[in-house]
Short mmCIF file of C-alpha atoms in Angstrom, two decimals:
data_model
loop_
_atom_site.label_atom_id
_atom_site.label_comp_id
_atom_site.label_asym_id
_atom_site.label_seq_id
_atom_site.Cartn_x
_atom_site.Cartn_y
_atom_site.Cartn_z
CA MET A 1 -29.66 9.16 -79.43
CA ILE A 2 -32.48 11.71 -79.68
CA SER A 3 -33.25 11.76 -75.96
CA ARG A 4 -29.55 11.93 -75.14
CA LEU A 5 -29.11 14.92 -77.46
CA GLU A 6 -32.08 16.69 -75.91
CA GLU A 7 -30.66 16.22 -72.41
CA ILE A 8 -27.32 17.61 -73.58
CA VAL A 9 -29.03 20.66 -75.09
CA GLY A 10 -31.04 21.10 -71.90
CA TYR A 11 -27.83 21.32 -69.88
CA LEU A 12 -26.22 23.73 -72.35
CA ASN A 13 -29.26 26.00 -72.39
CA PHE A 14 -30.14 26.12 -68.70
CA SER A 15 -26.99 25.30 -66.71
CA SER A 16 -24.69 27.82 -65.05
CA GLY A 17 -21.67 25.54 -65.55
CA THR A 18 -21.92 23.39 -62.44
CA SER A 19 -20.45 19.99 -63.27
CA ASP A 20 -23.15 17.39 -63.90
CA PRO A 21 -22.05 13.73 -64.18
CA LYS A 22 -25.17 12.89 -66.19
CA PHE A 23 -24.29 15.52 -68.80
CA LEU A 24 -20.74 14.16 -69.03
CA HIS A 25 -22.04 10.60 -69.26
CA ASN A 26 -24.40 11.60 -72.08
CA LEU A 27 -21.52 13.26 -73.93
CA ASN A 28 -19.42 10.14 -73.58
CA GLU A 29 -22.14 7.83 -74.87
CA LEU A 30 -22.98 10.18 -77.74
CA PHE A 31 -19.32 10.22 -78.80
CA ARG A 32 -19.36 6.41 -78.61
CA GLU A 33 -22.43 6.19 -80.85
CA ILE A 34 -20.96 8.61 -83.39
CA LYS A 35 -17.67 6.70 -83.44
CA GLY A 36 -19.53 3.43 -83.90
CA GLN A 37 -21.45 4.74 -86.89
CA ASP A 38 -18.38 6.23 -88.60
CA PRO A 39 -15.10 4.91 -87.15
CA GLU A 40 -12.97 6.96 -89.56
CA GLY A 41 -14.92 10.21 -89.29
CA GLU A 42 -14.26 13.31 -87.18
CA VAL A 43 -16.27 12.68 -84.02
CA LEU A 44 -16.13 16.28 -82.77
CA ASP A 45 -17.46 17.74 -86.03
CA LYS A 46 -20.37 15.29 -86.08
CA PHE A 47 -21.09 15.96 -82.41
CA LEU A 48 -21.25 19.72 -82.98
CA GLU A 49 -23.47 19.23 -86.02
CA LEU A 50 -25.92 16.98 -84.15
CA VAL A 51 -26.17 19.28 -81.13
CA GLU A 52 -26.71 22.37 -83.29
CA GLN A 53 -29.42 20.56 -85.26
CA THR A 54 -31.10 19.54 -82.01
CA VAL A 55 -30.99 23.11 -80.69
CA ALA A 56 -32.67 24.36 -83.88
CA ARG A 57 -35.34 21.63 -83.72
CA LEU A 58 -36.19 22.30 -80.07
CA ARG A 59 -36.30 26.06 -80.63
CA LYS A 60 -38.74 25.57 -83.49
CA ALA A 61 -40.96 23.38 -81.30
CA GLY A 62 -41.18 26.17 -78.71
CA GLY A 63 -42.09 25.53 -75.11
CA PRO A 64 -39.16 25.56 -72.63
CA PHE A 65 -36.73 25.82 -75.56
CA ALA A 66 -38.37 28.80 -77.24
CA ASP A 67 -35.29 30.80 -76.24
CA THR A 68 -32.05 28.93 -76.99
CA THR A 69 -29.77 31.97 -76.81
CA GLN A 70 -27.43 30.37 -74.28
CA ALA A 71 -27.11 27.01 -76.06
CA ASP A 72 -26.52 28.75 -79.41
CA ALA A 73 -23.86 30.99 -77.87
CA VAL A 74 -22.04 28.18 -76.10
CA MET A 75 -21.91 25.98 -79.19
CA GLY A 76 -20.72 28.87 -81.34
CA LEU A 77 -18.00 29.85 -78.86
CA LEU A 78 -16.93 26.24 -78.44
CA ARG A 79 -16.56 25.65 -82.17
CA GLU A 80 -15.23 29.00 -83.33
CA LYS A 81 -13.33 30.38 -80.34
CA LEU A 82 -12.51 28.16 -77.38
CA LEU A 83 -11.20 24.96 -78.96
CA PRO A 84 -9.18 26.79 -81.68
CA GLY A 85 -8.04 29.25 -79.01
CA TYR A 86 -6.88 26.42 -76.77
CA ARG A 87 -4.79 24.93 -79.59
CA GLU A 88 -3.30 28.33 -80.39
CA PHE A 89 -2.57 29.09 -76.73
CA HIS A 90 -0.69 25.79 -76.44
CA ARG A 91 0.83 25.73 -79.94
CA ASP A 92 4.29 25.12 -78.42
CA LEU A 93 3.19 22.76 -75.65
CA LEU A 94 0.73 20.51 -77.51
CA PHE A 95 1.90 20.72 -81.14
CA HIS A 96 2.41 16.94 -81.20
CA GLN A 97 -1.18 16.07 -80.25
CA SER A 98 -3.85 15.39 -82.87
CA PRO A 99 -7.38 16.82 -82.47
CA ASN A 100 -8.75 13.32 -81.81
CA GLU A 101 -6.33 12.89 -78.90
CA LEU A 102 -7.29 16.21 -77.32
CA TRP A 103 -11.00 16.56 -78.05
CA GLN A 104 -12.12 13.61 -75.96
CA PRO A 105 -15.74 13.67 -74.68
CA PHE A 106 -14.94 14.65 -71.09
CA PHE A 107 -12.54 17.37 -72.25
CA VAL A 108 -15.33 18.81 -74.44
CA GLY A 109 -17.61 18.58 -71.42
CA ARG A 110 -15.16 20.50 -69.24
CA ALA A 111 -14.84 23.11 -72.01
CA CYS A 112 -18.63 23.55 -72.04
CA GLU A 113 -18.65 23.92 -68.27
CA ALA A 114 -15.93 26.56 -68.48
CA LEU A 115 -17.91 28.60 -71.01
CA LEU A 116 -21.15 28.33 -69.06
CA SER A 117 -19.41 29.38 -65.85
CA GLN A 118 -18.57 32.79 -67.33
CA GLY A 119 -22.23 33.65 -67.93
CA SER A 120 -23.89 36.29 -70.06
CA PRO A 121 -23.83 38.68 -71.83
CA TRP A 122 -22.84 36.18 -74.50
CA GLU A 123 -21.79 38.94 -76.87
CA GLU A 124 -18.63 39.42 -74.78
CA ALA A 125 -16.85 36.62 -76.61
CA GLU A 126 -13.31 37.78 -75.88
CA ARG A 127 -13.92 37.99 -72.13
CA ILE A 128 -15.79 34.69 -71.95
CA VAL A 129 -13.20 32.73 -73.93
CA GLY A 130 -10.28 34.29 -72.05
CA GLU A 131 -11.77 33.42 -68.66
CA ALA A 132 -12.78 29.95 -69.88
CA LEU A 133 -9.20 29.28 -71.01
CA GLU A 134 -7.91 30.36 -67.62
CA GLN A 135 -10.39 28.03 -65.92
CA LEU A 136 -9.44 25.11 -68.16
CA ASN A 137 -5.68 25.53 -67.72
CA ASP A 138 -5.59 24.34 -64.13
CA TYR A 139 -2.68 21.87 -64.02
CA VAL A 140 1.09 22.25 -63.97
CA GLY A 141 2.05 19.26 -61.82
CA TYR A 142 5.13 19.04 -59.67
CA ARG A 143 7.27 22.16 -60.09
CA PRO A 144 10.15 23.05 -57.75
CA VAL A 145 9.99 26.75 -56.92
CA ALA A 146 13.33 28.47 -57.50
CA THR A 147 14.41 31.34 -55.27
CA LEU A 148 15.85 34.18 -57.33
CA GLU A 149 18.90 36.24 -56.32
CA SER A 150 16.55 39.14 -55.73
CA GLY A 151 14.80 37.06 -53.09
CA GLY A 152 11.64 36.54 -55.13
CA LEU A 153 10.15 33.22 -56.16
CA SER A 154 10.05 31.93 -59.73
CA GLU A 155 6.49 30.82 -60.43
CA PRO A 156 5.30 28.79 -63.45
CA TYR A 157 4.24 31.01 -66.33
CA PRO A 158 0.67 30.80 -67.74
CA HIS A 159 1.57 28.74 -70.81
CA GLU A 160 2.93 25.95 -68.59
CA PHE A 161 -0.54 25.30 -67.23
CA VAL A 162 -2.67 22.88 -69.21
CA ARG A 163 -5.94 20.97 -68.94
CA PRO A 164 -5.27 17.24 -68.44
CA VAL A 165 -7.56 15.14 -70.66
CA PRO A 166 -10.08 13.41 -68.35
CA LEU A 167 -10.17 9.63 -68.76
CA TYR A 168 -12.44 8.88 -65.81
CA ILE A 169 -14.87 11.06 -63.86
CA ARG A 170 -16.76 9.76 -60.87
CA GLY A 171 -20.42 9.38 -61.70
CA ALA A 172 -19.82 9.69 -65.44
CA GLY A 173 -17.62 6.63 -65.99
CA VAL A 174 -14.57 5.96 -68.13
CA ALA A 175 -14.13 7.97 -71.32
CA MET A 176 -14.59 6.04 -74.56
CA GLY A 177 -11.55 5.68 -76.73
CA ARG A 178 -8.16 4.06 -76.84
CA TYR A 179 -7.57 4.06 -73.07
CA GLU A 180 -11.04 2.93 -71.99
CA ARG A 181 -10.28 -0.76 -71.60
CA ILE A 182 -7.08 -0.44 -69.58
CA ILE A 183 -8.50 2.28 -67.30
CA THR A 184 -11.64 0.23 -66.64
CA LEU A 185 -9.62 -2.89 -65.83
CA ALA A 186 -7.20 -0.96 -63.60
CA LEU A 187 -10.06 0.58 -61.62
CA ASN A 188 -11.59 -2.87 -61.14
CA ILE A 189 -8.24 -4.18 -59.89
CA LEU A 190 -7.86 -1.28 -57.45
CA ALA A 191 -11.44 -1.78 -56.24
CA ASN A 192 -10.58 -5.38 -55.35
CA THR A 193 -7.10 -4.74 -53.93
CA ASP A 194 -6.44 -5.54 -50.28
CA GLU A 195 -7.28 -2.55 -48.09
CA ASP A 196 -4.01 -2.83 -46.18
CA LEU A 197 -2.02 -2.56 -49.40
CA LEU A 198 -4.02 0.49 -50.49
CA ALA A 199 -3.51 2.08 -47.09
CA LYS A 200 0.26 1.59 -47.28
CA ALA A 201 0.24 3.39 -50.64
CA TRP A 202 -1.99 6.15 -49.25
CA PHE A 203 -4.58 5.43 -51.95
CA ASP A 204 -8.33 5.53 -51.31
CA LEU A 205 -10.51 4.85 -54.34
CA ASP A 206 -13.47 6.58 -52.69
CA ARG A 207 -11.52 9.86 -52.77
CA LEU A 208 -10.72 9.56 -56.46
CA GLU A 209 -12.86 12.00 -58.44
CA GLU A 210 -10.96 12.03 -61.73
CA ILE A 211 -8.21 10.26 -63.64
CA ALA A 212 -6.70 12.45 -66.34
CA LEU A 213 -3.92 12.25 -68.91
CA ASP A 214 -1.12 14.81 -69.05
CA PRO A 215 -0.99 15.68 -72.79
CA ARG A 216 2.41 17.38 -72.62
CA ALA A 217 5.44 15.71 -74.15
CA TYR A 218 7.57 14.02 -71.52
CA ASP A 219 11.16 15.24 -71.20
CA PHE A 220 13.18 12.59 -69.36
CA ASP A 221 16.15 14.94 -69.00
CA HIS A 222 14.27 17.84 -67.43
CA PRO A 223 15.26 18.30 -63.77
CA VAL A 224 11.60 18.36 -62.69
CA ASN A 225 11.24 14.77 -63.89
CA ARG A 226 14.02 13.48 -61.66
CA ARG A 227 11.60 13.20 -58.76
CA PRO A 228 11.15 9.49 -57.86
CA ASN A 229 8.20 7.86 -59.64
CA TYR A 230 7.08 11.13 -61.22
CA HIS A 231 7.01 9.51 -64.65
CA PHE A 232 4.39 7.07 -63.37
CA GLY A 233 1.93 9.87 -62.61
CA GLN A 234 0.91 11.75 -59.51
CA TRP A 235 -1.92 13.20 -57.53
CA ASP A 236 -2.60 16.71 -58.77
CA PRO A 237 -1.06 18.81 -55.97
CA HIS A 238 -3.58 21.62 -56.55
CA HIS A 239 -6.76 19.54 -56.85
CA ILE A 240 -7.77 19.11 -53.21
CA THR A 241 -11.14 18.36 -51.58
CA GLY A 242 -12.61 20.32 -48.69
CA ALA A 243 -11.44 17.51 -46.42
CA GLY A 244 -7.83 18.13 -47.49
CA TYR A 245 -7.28 15.09 -49.74
CA TYR A 246 -6.01 14.89 -53.30
CA SER A 247 -8.79 13.90 -55.70
CA ARG A 248 -7.45 14.04 -59.27
CA PHE A 249 -4.82 11.56 -60.40
CA VAL A 250 -2.84 12.54 -63.51
CA LEU A 251 -1.15 9.87 -65.63
CA GLN A 252 1.74 10.38 -68.02
CA GLN A 253 0.86 9.50 -71.62
CA VAL A 254 4.22 7.78 -72.14
CA THR A 255 3.32 5.29 -69.40
CA LEU A 256 -0.11 4.47 -70.80
CA ASP A 257 1.15 4.20 -74.36
CA ALA A 258 3.95 1.87 -73.29
CA LEU A 259 1.47 -0.42 -71.54
CA LEU A 260 -0.90 -0.40 -74.51
CA SER A 261 1.77 -1.04 -77.12
CA ARG A 262 2.20 -4.71 -76.22
CA CYS A 263 -1.54 -5.37 -76.12
CA GLU A 264 -2.29 -3.53 -79.36
CA CYS A 265 0.39 -5.26 -81.41
CA HIS A 266 -1.52 -8.57 -81.05
CA VAL A 267 1.65 -10.62 -80.70
CA TYR A 268 1.40 -12.86 -77.67
CA PRO A 269 3.43 -15.75 -76.30
CA GLU A 270 2.06 -19.20 -77.09
CA ASP A 271 0.97 -19.72 -73.49
CA SER A 272 -0.82 -16.35 -73.30
CA ASN A 273 -3.84 -14.66 -74.90
CA GLU A 274 -5.22 -11.19 -75.51
CA ASP A 275 -7.35 -11.00 -72.33
CA GLU A 276 -4.41 -12.02 -70.16
CA CYS A 277 -2.27 -9.37 -71.80
CA TRP A 278 -4.80 -6.62 -71.04
CA ILE A 279 -5.18 -7.78 -67.44
CA GLU A 280 -1.41 -7.79 -67.07
CA ALA A 281 -1.14 -4.26 -68.48
CA ALA A 282 -3.94 -3.03 -66.22
CA SER A 283 -2.25 -4.64 -63.22
CA VAL A 284 0.97 -2.79 -64.04
CA LEU A 285 -0.99 0.45 -64.37
CA ALA A 286 -2.68 -0.11 -61.02
CA GLY A 287 0.71 -0.82 -59.46
CA THR A 288 2.34 2.29 -60.90
CA MET A 289 -0.57 4.39 -59.65
CA LEU A 290 -0.04 3.01 -56.16
CA MET A 291 3.70 3.75 -56.34
CA ALA A 292 3.02 7.32 -57.44
CA ALA A 293 0.34 7.75 -54.76
CA GLY A 294 2.81 6.57 -52.15
CA VAL A 295 5.26 9.27 -53.20
CA SER A 296 2.56 11.96 -53.34
CA GLY A 297 0.85 11.07 -50.07
CA THR A 298 -2.85 11.71 -49.45
CA GLY A 299 -2.75 15.49 -49.35
CA PRO A 300 -0.51 18.56 -49.27
CA GLU A 301 0.17 18.21 -45.55
CA TYR A 302 1.35 14.60 -45.72
CA HIS A 303 5.03 14.96 -46.64
CA ASP A 304 7.16 17.75 -45.20
CA SER A 305 9.93 19.50 -47.13
CA GLY A 306 12.58 17.15 -45.78
CA VAL A 307 11.18 14.01 -47.45
#
């Protein structure tokens, strides 16, 4: 744990916010260790405590860490400003989510990246947190654009945008927690799925950079959710690689929770067992992802407005 903490502090103190899979992987494994030591405790609080203790220890030892101004500032802003500010900003949108559901390791990692990206002077807390919030809130999903009588377009308002909770990041792995097992199994199934089937669904695992969870409550009656297969998830229409392909797949929480409910209740038919149940659930998840990918296409130029 000590070496992992020191690597995390090294990133926080010297990085400019560029995403580093190793940093995210270290965060994930540190959260796992903390959870293993105290399953009922608040993982985020313990994480913040351990990192702050490590910053103080390295600063005292001197050398490359003689100046820990940046790490101290980022941790202070994360604890006191950004995470509380995110909850307050989305008090209407995410009121139903508990801190443990939101403050997953990769989400905390993305929050750190957002703070670091704003740069010094670190005394400008209001500016840094405001810009970090804007950077985090990068997803709205499928939204039909209404044309107003005045001829203008009705765009989504800022509080509609949210940061999907990352469950998988390429190079960093699958986030620890409730969804880890089913996401891992589903990725293994997709990795071994016939290439022709994947091609027909316009899904290429090599282009997948992130799987994330939409934390917003799902309204089945909202007109936006009448789009076919939207409730199964979708490629993020605004997360596009330089080659023009979608790269972040966003799942609906209601879908994942429904699949997990049967496995977690531990009630299985006599001719079944727990492992078979998880494989079945992961197979359904993989299938729903392929259905949603087929509707979304591979990129913004795939389907025209008449489809």
